[in-house]
Amino acid sequence: MEILMCIVAGLLFAAAVYLMLSKSLLRIIIGTGLLSHGTHLMLLTMGGLKTGAVPVLGENAASYTDPIPQALILTAIVISFGVTAVFLVIAYRAYQELGTDNMDQMRGMETDD
Amino acid sequence: MINAPILPILIPLVAAVVLMFLSKSVKAQRIVSVAASAATVIAALFVLKKVRENGIQTVDMGSWPAPFGITLVSDMLSILLVLTASIITLCVVVYSFRSIGSGREAFYYYPIVQFLLVGVNGSFTTGDIFNLFVFFEIMLMSSYVLIVIGGTKVQLRESIKYVLVNVISSALFVIAVGYLYSMTGSLNMAHISSRLAEIGADPLVTVLAILFLIVFGLKGGIFPLYFWLPGSYSAPPAPILALFGALLTKVGIYAIMRTYTLFFYHDQAFTHDILALLAMLTMIAGSIGALAYKDVKQILIYNIIIAVGVLLFGIAVMTEESMAGTVFYLVHDMIIKAGLFLLGGIMIYAAGTSNMTKMGGLIRLYPVLGWTFLVASFALAGIPPLSGFTGKLLIVRAGFESGEYVGAIVVLLSSLAVLYSVVNLFMAVFWKTPEGELPKKKTQMASLFIPSAALVVLSVLYGVGTEAVYPYVMQAVDALIHPEIYIDAVLKE
């Protein structure tokens, strides 16, 4: 199961890298979304996918799944959600001000300084 | 007061929350932020005294014993850096009164600066690797807002690149923490260190060491990973640039220091050779940039990269003497970079341009500013009585003693490049005959000049009072060279 998850996470990383290397700003932001999905899946896989009950004490099970990676992922999800929201708004403002979403046209030191 | 190490994180956090409610009144914001920054400095001094007298201070949050809860650890290195960061923030806040502009002041500038200080102080103090990630994110999120606040075209353009680079490096950080967790089953840094010592020189540990180097190198601006830094740092105004230049890259360097002395010291032949090579390339790349540009901001920004290279070389040599040099140089560089960026901001304001070929003759109108800048330049290059000397001397001597001749010579040559670039800047800005009439803005200068000069005076005192600082630095080095001191203090074995 871990191997399958590693392959899936790897595919997510590959797609994220491909999207982040493209010209359009929106595709780049979609790439960062996929990157954080891959990261979180990787974190869950690295904690181990052994079978066990959900980490709730009321289950009275013999063994539980590891609760720490789940807490870490929950933290990381909220952080990446905040950052993505900021990034989207900055992209929207940049589109209004600069009039382009093409990264090639956003270089420039000489024109509008 | 067993909870003292948390104060330098808690005070700016509470201040930031209070400041959010005061956004209507700029005057109240200024008073609260200066009071909070001063209180943070005092709290840091208090913790410094405790660490000096009683050794490493730890706080187990929520009274959960060490490997299971989050532990805050104030050893000498952390608290020295926390103190320096707090002093710099105080000076930058005072400097901002005149320079940042009322538009930014009304839109949550001061709370964000306090949140940045929360992130920086937290990163220096935490003893938990995932908590370090969270404090990194607090710091970075504040820096995203600071880089874009004001919303000019340049800022918007550069902030996109800055945010993207940091999103990628944060994702890599989480992956690295995941791998580390799968190998050691712990997140507490002291506990990870003792678990890794049991594993020993495993190739996977070396892979992890390089992954952490890539993560922190992206934050710190190391040779192949510094490409985002010159563009992004030139976008925001001078006080924000001073905060970035003095604090953000140094947190990356601190994290490399911490991980490479605590986690990854088992296969030094491989990892530390890579560190030394990257350090040399970083110094060379920084020197080329510092000599090539004609822009005040760009010259000072490339000097950040040179300093990162020097610090990285100090970490790579990894003897007691080189670590002492690195700690000396780290504190010096934070103070003097903040001072130089603030002075540079005044120069740009006085001349109305940041292009040094269009400036000139400022010494006639602003003699005190000119000579202060020259002193700061000499301190940056490491002229003996001033503060940059001791650190570089120790690093170079340790480099020669452990046979790293090329690296030590590159450090010396890079000092020459630093000296040439800043003295060239001084001569162009202050001595050359101006092209046109200089704009008269003398009335507002004092309130900008005092906080910048305070940092330069502090750096001069730091250089002259090396004897007084030395025992503190040696205490910091002791815990870096002997990780068991750190582990015992945290796990209380």
Coordinates of C-alpha atoms in Angstrom, one line a residue:
Chain A
M1 CA 0.0 0.0 0.0
E2 CA 2.8 2.4 0.9
I3 CA 4.5 1.8 -2.5
L4 CA 1.3 2.6 -4.3
M5 CA 0.9 5.8 -2.3
C6 CA 4.5 6.8 -3.0
I7 CA 3.9 6.3 -6.8
V8 CA 0.7 8.4 -6.6
A9 CA 2.5 11.2 -4.6
G10 CA 5.4 11.0 -7.2
L11 CA 2.9 11.5 -10.0
L12 CA 1.4 14.5 -8.1
F13 CA 4.9 16.0 -7.7
A14 CA 5.6 15.5 -11.4
A15 CA 2.4 17.2 -12.4
A16 CA 3.0 20.0 -10.0
V17 CA 6.6 20.6 -11.3
Y18 CA 5.3 20.6 -14.9
L19 CA 2.5 23.1 -14.1
M20 CA 4.8 25.4 -12.1
L21 CA 7.2 25.6 -15.0
S22 CA 4.5 26.9 -17.4
K23 CA 3.9 30.5 -18.3
S24 CA 0.4 31.2 -17.1
L25 CA 0.2 32.4 -13.5
L26 CA -3.0 30.4 -12.8
R27 CA -1.4 27.1 -14.0
I28 CA 1.4 27.9 -11.5
I29 CA -1.0 28.3 -8.7
I30 CA -2.8 25.0 -9.6
G31 CA 0.7 23.5 -9.5
T32 CA 1.3 24.7 -6.0
G33 CA -2.1 23.2 -5.0
L34 CA -1.0 19.8 -6.4
L35 CA 2.4 20.1 -4.7
S36 CA 0.8 20.6 -1.3
H37 CA -1.6 17.6 -2.0
G38 CA 1.5 15.5 -2.9
T39 CA 3.3 16.7 0.3
H40 CA 0.4 15.8 2.5
L41 CA -0.1 12.4 1.0
M42 CA 3.6 11.8 1.4
L43 CA 3.4 12.8 5.1
L44 CA 0.5 10.4 5.7
T45 CA 2.4 7.6 3.9
M46 CA 5.6 8.3 5.8
G47 CA 3.8 7.9 9.1
G48 CA 2.9 4.3 8.1
L49 CA -0.3 2.9 6.7
K50 CA -0.7 -0.1 9.0
T51 CA -4.2 -1.1 9.7
G52 CA -5.8 0.0 13.0
A53 CA -8.8 1.8 14.3
V54 CA -9.4 5.5 13.9
P55 CA -7.5 7.4 16.6
V56 CA -10.5 7.8 18.9
L57 CA -10.3 6.3 22.3
G58 CA -14.0 5.3 22.4
E59 CA -13.3 2.6 19.7
N60 CA -11.6 0.3 22.4
A61 CA -9.5 -1.3 19.6
A62 CA -6.4 -3.3 20.1
S63 CA -4.3 -0.9 18.0
Y64 CA -4.9 2.5 16.5
T65 CA -3.4 4.3 13.5
D66 CA -0.7 6.9 14.3
P67 CA -2.4 10.2 15.3
I68 CA 0.7 12.4 14.9
P69 CA 0.9 12.5 11.1
Q70 CA -2.8 13.4 11.0
A71 CA -2.2 16.3 13.3
L72 CA 0.8 17.5 11.3
I73 CA -1.2 17.2 8.0
L74 CA -4.1 19.2 9.5
T75 CA -1.7 22.0 10.4
A76 CA 0.0 21.9 7.0
I77 CA -3.4 21.9 5.2
V78 CA -4.5 25.1 7.0
I79 CA -1.2 26.8 6.4
S80 CA -1.1 26.0 2.7
F81 CA -4.8 27.0 2.5
G82 CA -3.8 30.5 3.9
V83 CA -0.8 30.8 1.6
T84 CA -2.8 29.8 -1.4
A85 CA -5.5 32.4 -0.6
V86 CA -2.9 35.1 -0.3
F87 CA -1.2 33.9 -3.5
L88 CA -4.5 34.0 -5.5
V89 CA -5.3 37.5 -4.3
I90 CA -1.8 38.7 -5.1
A91 CA -2.2 37.1 -8.6
Y92 CA -5.6 38.9 -9.0
R93 CA -4.1 42.2 -8.0
A94 CA -1.1 41.7 -10.3
Y95 CA -3.5 40.9 -13.1
Q96 CA -5.4 44.2 -12.5
E97 CA -2.2 46.3 -12.2
L98 CA 0.1 44.7 -14.7
G99 CA -2.6 43.6 -17.2
T100 CA -1.1 40.2 -17.9
D101 CA -0.9 36.7 -16.4
N102 CA 2.0 35.7 -18.6
M103 CA 5.1 35.2 -16.4
D104 CA 7.4 36.1 -19.4
Q105 CA 6.0 39.6 -19.5
M106 CA 6.4 40.0 -15.7
R107 CA 10.2 40.2 -15.7
G108 CA 11.5 43.6 -16.6
M109 CA 13.8 45.8 -14.5
E110 CA 13.9 48.6 -17.0
T111 CA 10.3 49.5 -17.9
D112 CA 8.1 50.5 -14.9
D113 CA 10.4 51.1 -12.0
Chain B
M1 CA 9.8 32.5 36.1
I2 CA 10.4 29.0 34.6
N3 CA 8.5 30.1 31.6
A4 CA 10.8 33.0 30.7
P5 CA 12.0 31.7 27.3
I6 CA 8.5 32.1 25.9
L7 CA 8.4 35.8 26.7
P8 CA 10.2 37.0 23.5
I9 CA 7.6 35.2 21.5
L10 CA 4.6 36.0 23.6
I11 CA 5.1 39.8 23.9
P12 CA 5.1 40.6 20.1
L13 CA 2.2 38.1 19.6
V14 CA 0.0 39.9 22.2
A15 CA 1.2 43.3 20.8
A16 CA 0.3 42.2 17.3
V17 CA -3.2 41.2 18.3
V18 CA -3.7 44.5 20.2
L19 CA -2.4 46.5 17.3
M20 CA -5.0 44.9 15.0
F21 CA -7.7 46.7 17.0
L22 CA -5.9 50.0 16.8
S23 CA -5.7 50.3 13.0
K24 CA -7.6 53.6 13.0
S25 CA -5.2 55.5 15.2
V26 CA -1.6 55.6 13.8
K27 CA -0.4 57.4 16.9
A28 CA -1.6 54.6 19.2
Q29 CA -0.1 52.0 16.9
R30 CA 3.3 53.7 17.1
I31 CA 3.3 53.9 20.9
V32 CA 2.2 50.3 21.3
S33 CA 4.7 48.9 18.8
V34 CA 7.6 50.8 20.3
A35 CA 6.6 49.8 23.8
A36 CA 6.2 46.1 22.8
S37 CA 9.5 46.0 20.9
A38 CA 11.3 47.6 23.9
A39 CA 9.6 45.1 26.2
T40 CA 10.8 42.2 23.9
V41 CA 14.4 43.5 24.1
I42 CA 14.2 43.6 28.0
A43 CA 12.6 40.1 28.1
A44 CA 15.4 38.8 25.9
L45 CA 18.0 40.4 28.1
F46 CA 16.4 38.8 31.1
V47 CA 16.4 35.3 29.5
L48 CA 20.1 35.9 28.4
K49 CA 21.0 36.5 32.0
K50 CA 19.2 33.3 33.1
V51 CA 20.9 31.3 30.4
R52 CA 24.3 32.7 31.3
E53 CA 23.9 31.8 35.0
N54 CA 21.9 28.6 34.9
G55 CA 22.7 27.0 31.4
I56 CA 20.2 26.0 28.8
Q57 CA 16.6 26.9 29.7
T58 CA 13.8 24.7 28.5
V59 CA 10.0 25.0 28.7
D60 CA 7.8 21.9 28.2
M61 CA 4.6 23.4 26.8
G62 CA 1.6 22.1 28.7
S63 CA 3.9 20.2 31.1
W64 CA 4.1 17.2 28.8
P65 CA 7.5 15.7 29.3
A66 CA 10.1 16.3 26.6
P67 CA 9.8 14.0 23.6
F68 CA 6.0 14.0 23.7
G69 CA 5.1 17.7 23.9
I70 CA 6.5 20.7 22.2
T71 CA 9.6 22.0 24.0
L72 CA 11.0 25.5 23.7
V73 CA 14.8 25.6 24.2
S74 CA 16.8 28.7 24.9
D75 CA 20.4 27.9 24.6
M76 CA 23.0 30.7 24.4
L77 CA 22.9 30.8 20.5
S78 CA 19.1 31.1 20.4
I79 CA 18.9 33.8 23.0
L80 CA 21.8 35.9 21.4
L81 CA 20.0 35.8 18.1
V82 CA 16.6 36.5 19.7
L83 CA 18.1 39.6 21.5
T84 CA 19.7 40.8 18.2
A85 CA 16.5 40.3 16.3
S86 CA 14.5 42.2 18.9
I87 CA 16.9 45.2 19.0
I88 CA 16.9 45.4 15.1
T89 CA 13.1 45.3 15.1
L90 CA 13.0 48.2 17.7
C91 CA 15.3 50.3 15.5
V92 CA 13.3 49.5 12.4
V93 CA 10.0 50.4 14.0
V94 CA 11.3 53.8 15.1
Y95 CA 12.8 54.3 11.6
S96 CA 9.4 53.5 10.0
F97 CA 7.7 56.5 11.7
R98 CA 9.1 58.9 9.1
S99 CA 9.8 56.6 6.2
I100 CA 7.1 54.0 5.6
G101 CA 4.3 56.5 4.7
S102 CA 0.8 56.9 6.2
G103 CA -0.8 54.7 3.5
R104 CA 1.1 51.6 4.7
E105 CA 0.8 52.6 8.4
A106 CA -3.0 52.6 8.3
F107 CA -3.0 49.1 6.7
Y108 CA -1.6 46.9 9.4
Y109 CA 2.1 47.6 8.9
Y110 CA 3.0 47.5 12.6
P111 CA 1.0 44.4 13.5
I112 CA 2.7 42.5 10.6
V113 CA 6.1 43.6 11.8
Q114 CA 5.3 42.2 15.2
F115 CA 4.1 39.0 13.7
L116 CA 7.4 38.8 11.7
L117 CA 9.2 39.1 15.1
V118 CA 7.0 36.3 16.5
G119 CA 8.1 34.0 13.7
V120 CA 11.8 34.9 13.9
N121 CA 12.0 34.6 17.7
G122 CA 10.0 31.4 17.6
S123 CA 12.2 29.8 14.9
F124 CA 15.3 30.6 17.0
T125 CA 13.7 29.3 20.3
T126 CA 11.8 26.1 19.3
G127 CA 13.1 22.6 20.0
D128 CA 10.6 20.8 17.8
I129 CA 11.2 20.3 14.1
F130 CA 7.6 20.7 13.0
N131 CA 7.1 23.7 15.3
L132 CA 10.1 25.2 13.5
F133 CA 8.1 24.7 10.2
V134 CA 5.1 26.5 11.7
F135 CA 7.2 29.4 13.0
F136 CA 8.9 29.6 9.5
E137 CA 5.4 29.9 8.0
I138 CA 4.5 32.7 10.5
M139 CA 7.6 34.5 9.5
L140 CA 7.1 33.9 5.8
M141 CA 3.4 34.8 5.8
S142 CA 4.3 38.1 7.4
S143 CA 7.0 38.7 4.9
Y144 CA 4.6 38.0 2.0
V145 CA 2.4 40.8 3.4
L146 CA 5.4 43.1 4.0
I147 CA 6.8 42.6 0.5
V148 CA 3.5 43.5 -1.2
I149 CA 2.1 46.1 1.2
G150 CA 1.6 49.3 -0.7
G151 CA 0.8 47.4 -3.9
T152 CA 3.1 49.1 -6.4
K153 CA 3.8 47.4 -9.7
V154 CA 7.3 46.3 -8.8
Q155 CA 6.2 44.9 -5.5
L156 CA 3.3 42.9 -7.0
R157 CA 5.6 41.4 -9.7
E158 CA 8.4 40.5 -7.3
S159 CA 6.0 39.2 -4.6
I160 CA 4.6 36.6 -7.0
K161 CA 8.1 35.2 -7.5
Y162 CA 8.9 35.4 -3.7
V163 CA 5.7 33.6 -2.7
L164 CA 6.2 30.9 -5.3
V165 CA 9.8 30.1 -4.3
N166 CA 8.8 30.0 -0.6
V167 CA 5.7 27.8 -1.2
I168 CA 8.0 25.3 -3.0
S169 CA 10.6 25.4 -0.2
S170 CA 7.9 25.0 2.5
A171 CA 6.5 21.9 0.7
L172 CA 10.0 20.5 0.6
F173 CA 10.4 21.2 4.3
V174 CA 7.2 19.2 5.1
I175 CA 8.4 16.3 3.0
A176 CA 11.8 16.4 4.7
V177 CA 10.1 16.4 8.1
G178 CA 7.9 13.4 6.9
Y179 CA 11.1 11.4 5.9
L180 CA 12.7 12.3 9.3
Y181 CA 9.6 11.1 11.1
S182 CA 9.5 7.9 9.2
M183 CA 13.2 7.2 10.2
T184 CA 13.2 8.3 13.8
G185 CA 9.6 8.3 14.9
S186 CA 10.0 11.6 16.7
L187 CA 9.7 15.4 16.1
N188 CA 11.6 16.6 19.2
M189 CA 15.0 17.8 17.9
A190 CA 17.0 16.5 20.9
H191 CA 15.2 13.1 20.7
I192 CA 15.7 13.0 16.9
S193 CA 19.4 13.7 17.5
S194 CA 19.8 10.8 19.9
R195 CA 17.8 8.4 17.6
L196 CA 20.0 9.4 14.6
A197 CA 23.1 8.8 16.7
E198 CA 21.9 5.2 17.2
I199 CA 21.3 4.8 13.4
G200 CA 24.8 6.3 12.7
A201 CA 26.2 6.9 9.2
D202 CA 23.2 5.6 7.2
P203 CA 23.2 6.8 3.6
L204 CA 19.5 7.8 4.0
V205 CA 20.6 10.2 6.8
T206 CA 23.0 11.8 4.3
V207 CA 20.2 12.1 1.7
L208 CA 18.0 13.8 4.4
A209 CA 20.9 16.1 5.3
I210 CA 21.1 17.3 1.7
L211 CA 17.3 17.7 1.5
F212 CA 17.4 19.9 4.6
L213 CA 20.3 21.9 3.1
I214 CA 18.2 22.5 0.0
V215 CA 15.2 23.7 2.1
F216 CA 17.2 26.0 4.3
G217 CA 19.4 27.1 1.5
L218 CA 16.4 28.3 -0.4
K219 CA 15.4 30.4 2.7
G220 CA 19.0 31.5 3.3
G221 CA 20.2 32.4 -0.2
I222 CA 23.0 29.8 -0.8
F223 CA 24.7 29.6 -4.2
P224 CA 22.5 27.9 -6.7
L225 CA 19.4 28.8 -4.7
Y226 CA 19.8 32.5 -4.2
F227 CA 18.4 33.5 -7.6
W228 CA 15.1 34.9 -6.2
L229 CA 16.8 37.1 -3.6
P230 CA 18.2 40.2 -5.4
G231 CA 14.9 40.8 -7.3
S232 CA 12.6 40.3 -4.4
Y233 CA 14.6 42.2 -1.8
S234 CA 14.9 45.3 -4.1
A235 CA 11.1 45.7 -4.3
P236 CA 10.0 46.8 -0.8
P237 CA 11.0 50.1 0.9
A238 CA 14.1 50.5 3.1
P239 CA 12.8 49.6 6.6
I240 CA 11.2 46.4 5.3
L241 CA 14.3 45.6 3.3
A242 CA 16.4 46.1 6.5
L243 CA 14.1 43.6 8.4
F244 CA 14.4 41.1 5.5
G245 CA 18.1 41.5 5.0
A246 CA 18.9 41.2 8.7
L247 CA 16.5 38.5 9.9
L248 CA 15.1 36.3 7.2
T249 CA 18.2 34.8 5.5
K250 CA 19.8 34.5 9.0
V251 CA 17.0 32.3 10.2
G252 CA 17.9 29.9 7.3
I253 CA 21.5 30.0 8.4
Y254 CA 20.6 29.3 12.0
A255 CA 18.5 26.3 10.9
I256 CA 21.4 24.9 8.9
M257 CA 23.7 25.5 12.0
R258 CA 21.2 23.7 14.3
T259 CA 20.5 20.7 12.0
Y260 CA 24.1 20.2 11.0
T261 CA 25.4 20.3 14.5
L262 CA 22.5 18.4 16.1
F263 CA 21.4 15.9 13.5
F264 CA 23.8 15.4 10.7
Y265 CA 27.3 15.2 12.1
H266 CA 27.9 11.5 11.4
D267 CA 29.1 11.6 7.8
Q268 CA 30.9 14.9 7.8
A269 CA 33.4 14.0 5.1
F270 CA 30.5 14.1 2.5
T271 CA 28.1 16.7 3.8
H272 CA 30.6 19.2 5.1
D273 CA 32.6 19.1 1.8
I274 CA 29.5 20.0 0.0
L275 CA 28.8 22.8 2.5
A276 CA 32.4 24.2 1.9
L277 CA 32.1 24.0 -1.8
L278 CA 28.7 25.8 -1.8
A279 CA 30.0 28.4 0.6
M280 CA 32.9 29.3 -1.7
L281 CA 30.6 29.5 -4.7
T282 CA 28.1 31.6 -2.7
M283 CA 30.9 34.1 -1.8
I284 CA 32.1 34.3 -5.4
A285 CA 28.6 34.8 -6.8
G286 CA 27.9 37.5 -4.2
S287 CA 31.1 39.3 -4.9
I288 CA 30.4 39.3 -8.6
G289 CA 27.0 40.8 -8.0
A290 CA 28.3 43.4 -5.4
L291 CA 31.0 44.6 -7.9
A292 CA 28.8 44.6 -11.0
Y293 CA 25.8 46.8 -9.9
K294 CA 25.5 50.6 -9.8
D295 CA 22.4 50.5 -7.6
V296 CA 22.6 51.2 -3.9
K297 CA 20.1 48.5 -3.0
Q298 CA 21.6 45.9 -5.2
I299 CA 25.1 46.4 -3.9
L300 CA 23.9 45.9 -0.3
I301 CA 21.7 42.9 -1.3
Y302 CA 24.6 41.1 -2.9
N303 CA 26.6 41.8 0.3
I304 CA 24.0 39.7 2.2
I305 CA 24.8 36.8 -0.1
I306 CA 28.6 37.2 0.5
A307 CA 27.9 37.1 4.3
V308 CA 25.8 34.0 3.9
G309 CA 28.7 32.3 2.1
V310 CA 31.2 33.3 4.9
L311 CA 28.8 31.9 7.6
L312 CA 28.3 28.7 5.6
F313 CA 32.0 28.2 5.4
G314 CA 32.3 28.7 9.1
I315 CA 29.7 25.9 9.6
A316 CA 31.5 23.7 7.0
V317 CA 34.8 23.7 8.9
M318 CA 33.0 22.6 12.0
T319 CA 35.8 23.1 14.7
E320 CA 35.3 24.8 18.0
E321 CA 37.1 27.9 16.7
S322 CA 35.2 28.1 13.4
M323 CA 31.8 27.8 15.2
A324 CA 32.9 30.6 17.5
G325 CA 33.7 32.7 14.5
T326 CA 30.4 31.9 12.9
V327 CA 28.4 32.9 16.0
F328 CA 30.4 36.1 16.3
Y329 CA 29.9 36.9 12.6
L330 CA 26.2 36.0 12.6
V331 CA 25.3 38.5 15.3
H332 CA 27.6 41.1 13.8
D333 CA 26.1 40.7 10.3
M334 CA 22.5 40.9 11.5
I335 CA 23.3 44.3 13.3
I336 CA 25.4 45.8 10.6
K337 CA 23.2 44.7 7.6
A338 CA 20.2 46.4 9.3
G339 CA 22.2 49.5 10.0
L340 CA 23.5 49.6 6.4
F341 CA 20.1 49.2 4.8
L342 CA 18.6 51.9 7.0
L343 CA 21.5 54.3 6.1
G344 CA 21.1 53.3 2.4
G345 CA 17.4 54.2 2.7
I346 CA 18.3 57.7 4.0
M347 CA 20.8 58.1 1.1
I348 CA 18.2 57.1 -1.5
Y349 CA 15.7 59.5 0.2
A350 CA 18.2 62.4 0.3
A351 CA 19.4 62.0 -3.3
G352 CA 16.0 61.0 -4.8
T353 CA 17.4 58.1 -6.7
S354 CA 19.0 54.7 -6.0
N355 CA 21.4 54.8 -9.0
M356 CA 24.8 55.7 -7.6
T357 CA 26.0 57.2 -10.9
K358 CA 23.4 59.9 -10.5
M359 CA 24.2 60.7 -6.9
G360 CA 27.1 62.7 -5.5
G361 CA 28.3 65.4 -3.1
L362 CA 26.0 64.3 -0.2
I363 CA 28.9 64.9 2.2
R364 CA 28.4 68.7 2.0
L365 CA 24.8 68.5 3.2
Y366 CA 25.0 65.4 5.4
P367 CA 28.5 65.0 6.9
V368 CA 27.5 62.9 9.9
L369 CA 25.5 60.5 7.7
G370 CA 28.5 60.1 5.4
W371 CA 31.0 59.3 8.1
T372 CA 28.6 56.9 9.9
F373 CA 28.1 55.1 6.6
L374 CA 31.9 54.9 6.2
V375 CA 32.3 53.4 9.7
A376 CA 29.5 50.9 8.9
S377 CA 31.3 50.0 5.6
F378 CA 34.6 49.3 7.4
A379 CA 32.8 47.3 10.1
L380 CA 31.1 45.2 7.3
A381 CA 34.5 44.5 5.6
G382 CA 36.1 43.6 9.0
I383 CA 38.7 46.3 9.7
P384 CA 40.3 45.4 13.0
P385 CA 38.8 47.5 15.8
L386 CA 35.3 47.1 14.4
S387 CA 32.8 44.3 14.7
G388 CA 33.4 42.2 11.5
F389 CA 37.0 41.4 12.4
T390 CA 36.8 38.8 15.2
G391 CA 34.4 36.6 13.4
K392 CA 36.3 36.5 10.1
L393 CA 39.6 36.1 11.9
L394 CA 38.4 33.0 13.8
I395 CA 36.8 31.5 10.7
V396 CA 39.9 32.1 8.5
R397 CA 42.3 30.8 11.2
A398 CA 40.1 27.7 11.7
G399 CA 40.0 27.2 7.9
F400 CA 43.8 27.2 7.6
E401 CA 44.2 25.0 10.6
S402 CA 41.9 22.3 9.2
G403 CA 43.5 22.5 5.8
E404 CA 40.7 24.3 4.0
Y405 CA 43.2 26.7 2.3
V406 CA 41.1 27.5 -0.8
G407 CA 38.0 28.4 1.3
A408 CA 39.9 30.5 3.8
I409 CA 41.6 32.5 0.9
V410 CA 38.2 33.0 -0.8
V411 CA 36.9 34.4 2.5
L412 CA 39.8 36.9 2.6
L413 CA 39.3 37.8 -1.1
S414 CA 35.6 38.2 -0.5
S415 CA 36.3 40.7 2.2
L416 CA 38.3 42.7 -0.3
A417 CA 35.3 42.6 -2.7
V418 CA 33.0 43.8 0.1
L419 CA 35.4 46.6 1.0
Y420 CA 35.7 47.7 -2.6
S421 CA 32.0 47.6 -3.3
V422 CA 30.9 49.7 -0.2
V423 CA 33.8 52.2 -0.3
N424 CA 33.2 52.7 -4.0
L425 CA 29.5 53.3 -3.1
F426 CA 30.7 55.8 -0.4
M427 CA 32.9 57.7 -2.8
A428 CA 30.3 57.8 -5.5
V429 CA 27.4 58.9 -3.2
F430 CA 29.2 61.3 -0.9
W431 CA 32.3 62.7 -2.6
K432 CA 31.7 62.9 -6.4
T433 CA 30.4 66.3 -7.7
P434 CA 26.6 66.1 -8.1
E435 CA 25.1 66.4 -11.5
G436 CA 22.4 68.8 -10.6
E437 CA 21.2 70.7 -7.5
L438 CA 20.6 68.5 -4.5
P439 CA 17.1 68.5 -3.1
K440 CA 17.0 70.1 0.5
K441 CA 15.3 67.7 2.9
K442 CA 17.3 68.3 6.0
T443 CA 14.4 68.9 8.4
Q444 CA 13.2 65.3 8.6
M445 CA 16.6 63.6 8.7
A446 CA 17.2 63.3 12.5
S447 CA 14.4 60.9 13.2
L448 CA 15.6 58.6 10.4
F449 CA 19.2 58.9 11.3
I450 CA 19.1 58.2 15.1
P451 CA 17.8 54.6 14.9
S452 CA 20.3 53.8 12.0
A453 CA 23.2 55.3 13.9
A454 CA 22.2 53.4 17.0
L455 CA 22.7 50.1 15.2
V456 CA 26.1 51.3 13.9
V457 CA 27.2 52.4 17.4
L458 CA 26.0 49.0 18.7
S459 CA 28.1 47.3 16.1
V460 CA 31.1 49.4 17.0
L461 CA 30.6 48.6 20.7
Y462 CA 30.3 44.9 19.8
G463 CA 33.6 45.1 18.0
V464 CA 35.5 47.0 20.7
G465 CA 33.9 44.9 23.5
T466 CA 34.9 41.6 22.0
E467 CA 36.4 40.5 25.3
A468 CA 33.1 41.0 27.1
V469 CA 31.1 39.1 24.5
Y470 CA 33.6 36.3 24.2
P471 CA 32.3 34.1 27.2
Y472 CA 28.7 34.3 25.9
V473 CA 29.8 33.2 22.4
M474 CA 31.9 30.3 23.9
Q475 CA 28.9 29.1 25.9
A476 CA 26.9 29.1 22.6
V477 CA 29.7 27.1 20.9
D478 CA 29.9 24.6 23.7
A479 CA 26.3 23.4 23.1
L480 CA 26.9 23.4 19.3
I481 CA 30.1 21.3 19.4
H482 CA 28.8 18.9 22.1
P483 CA 25.2 18.0 21.1
E484 CA 24.9 15.8 24.2
I485 CA 24.7 19.0 26.4
Y486 CA 21.6 20.1 24.4
I487 CA 20.1 16.6 24.5
D488 CA 20.6 16.2 28.2
A489 CA 19.1 19.6 28.9
V490 CA 16.0 18.8 26.9
L491 CA 15.4 15.2 27.8
K492 CA 16.6 15.7 31.4
E493 CA 18.4 12.3 31.5

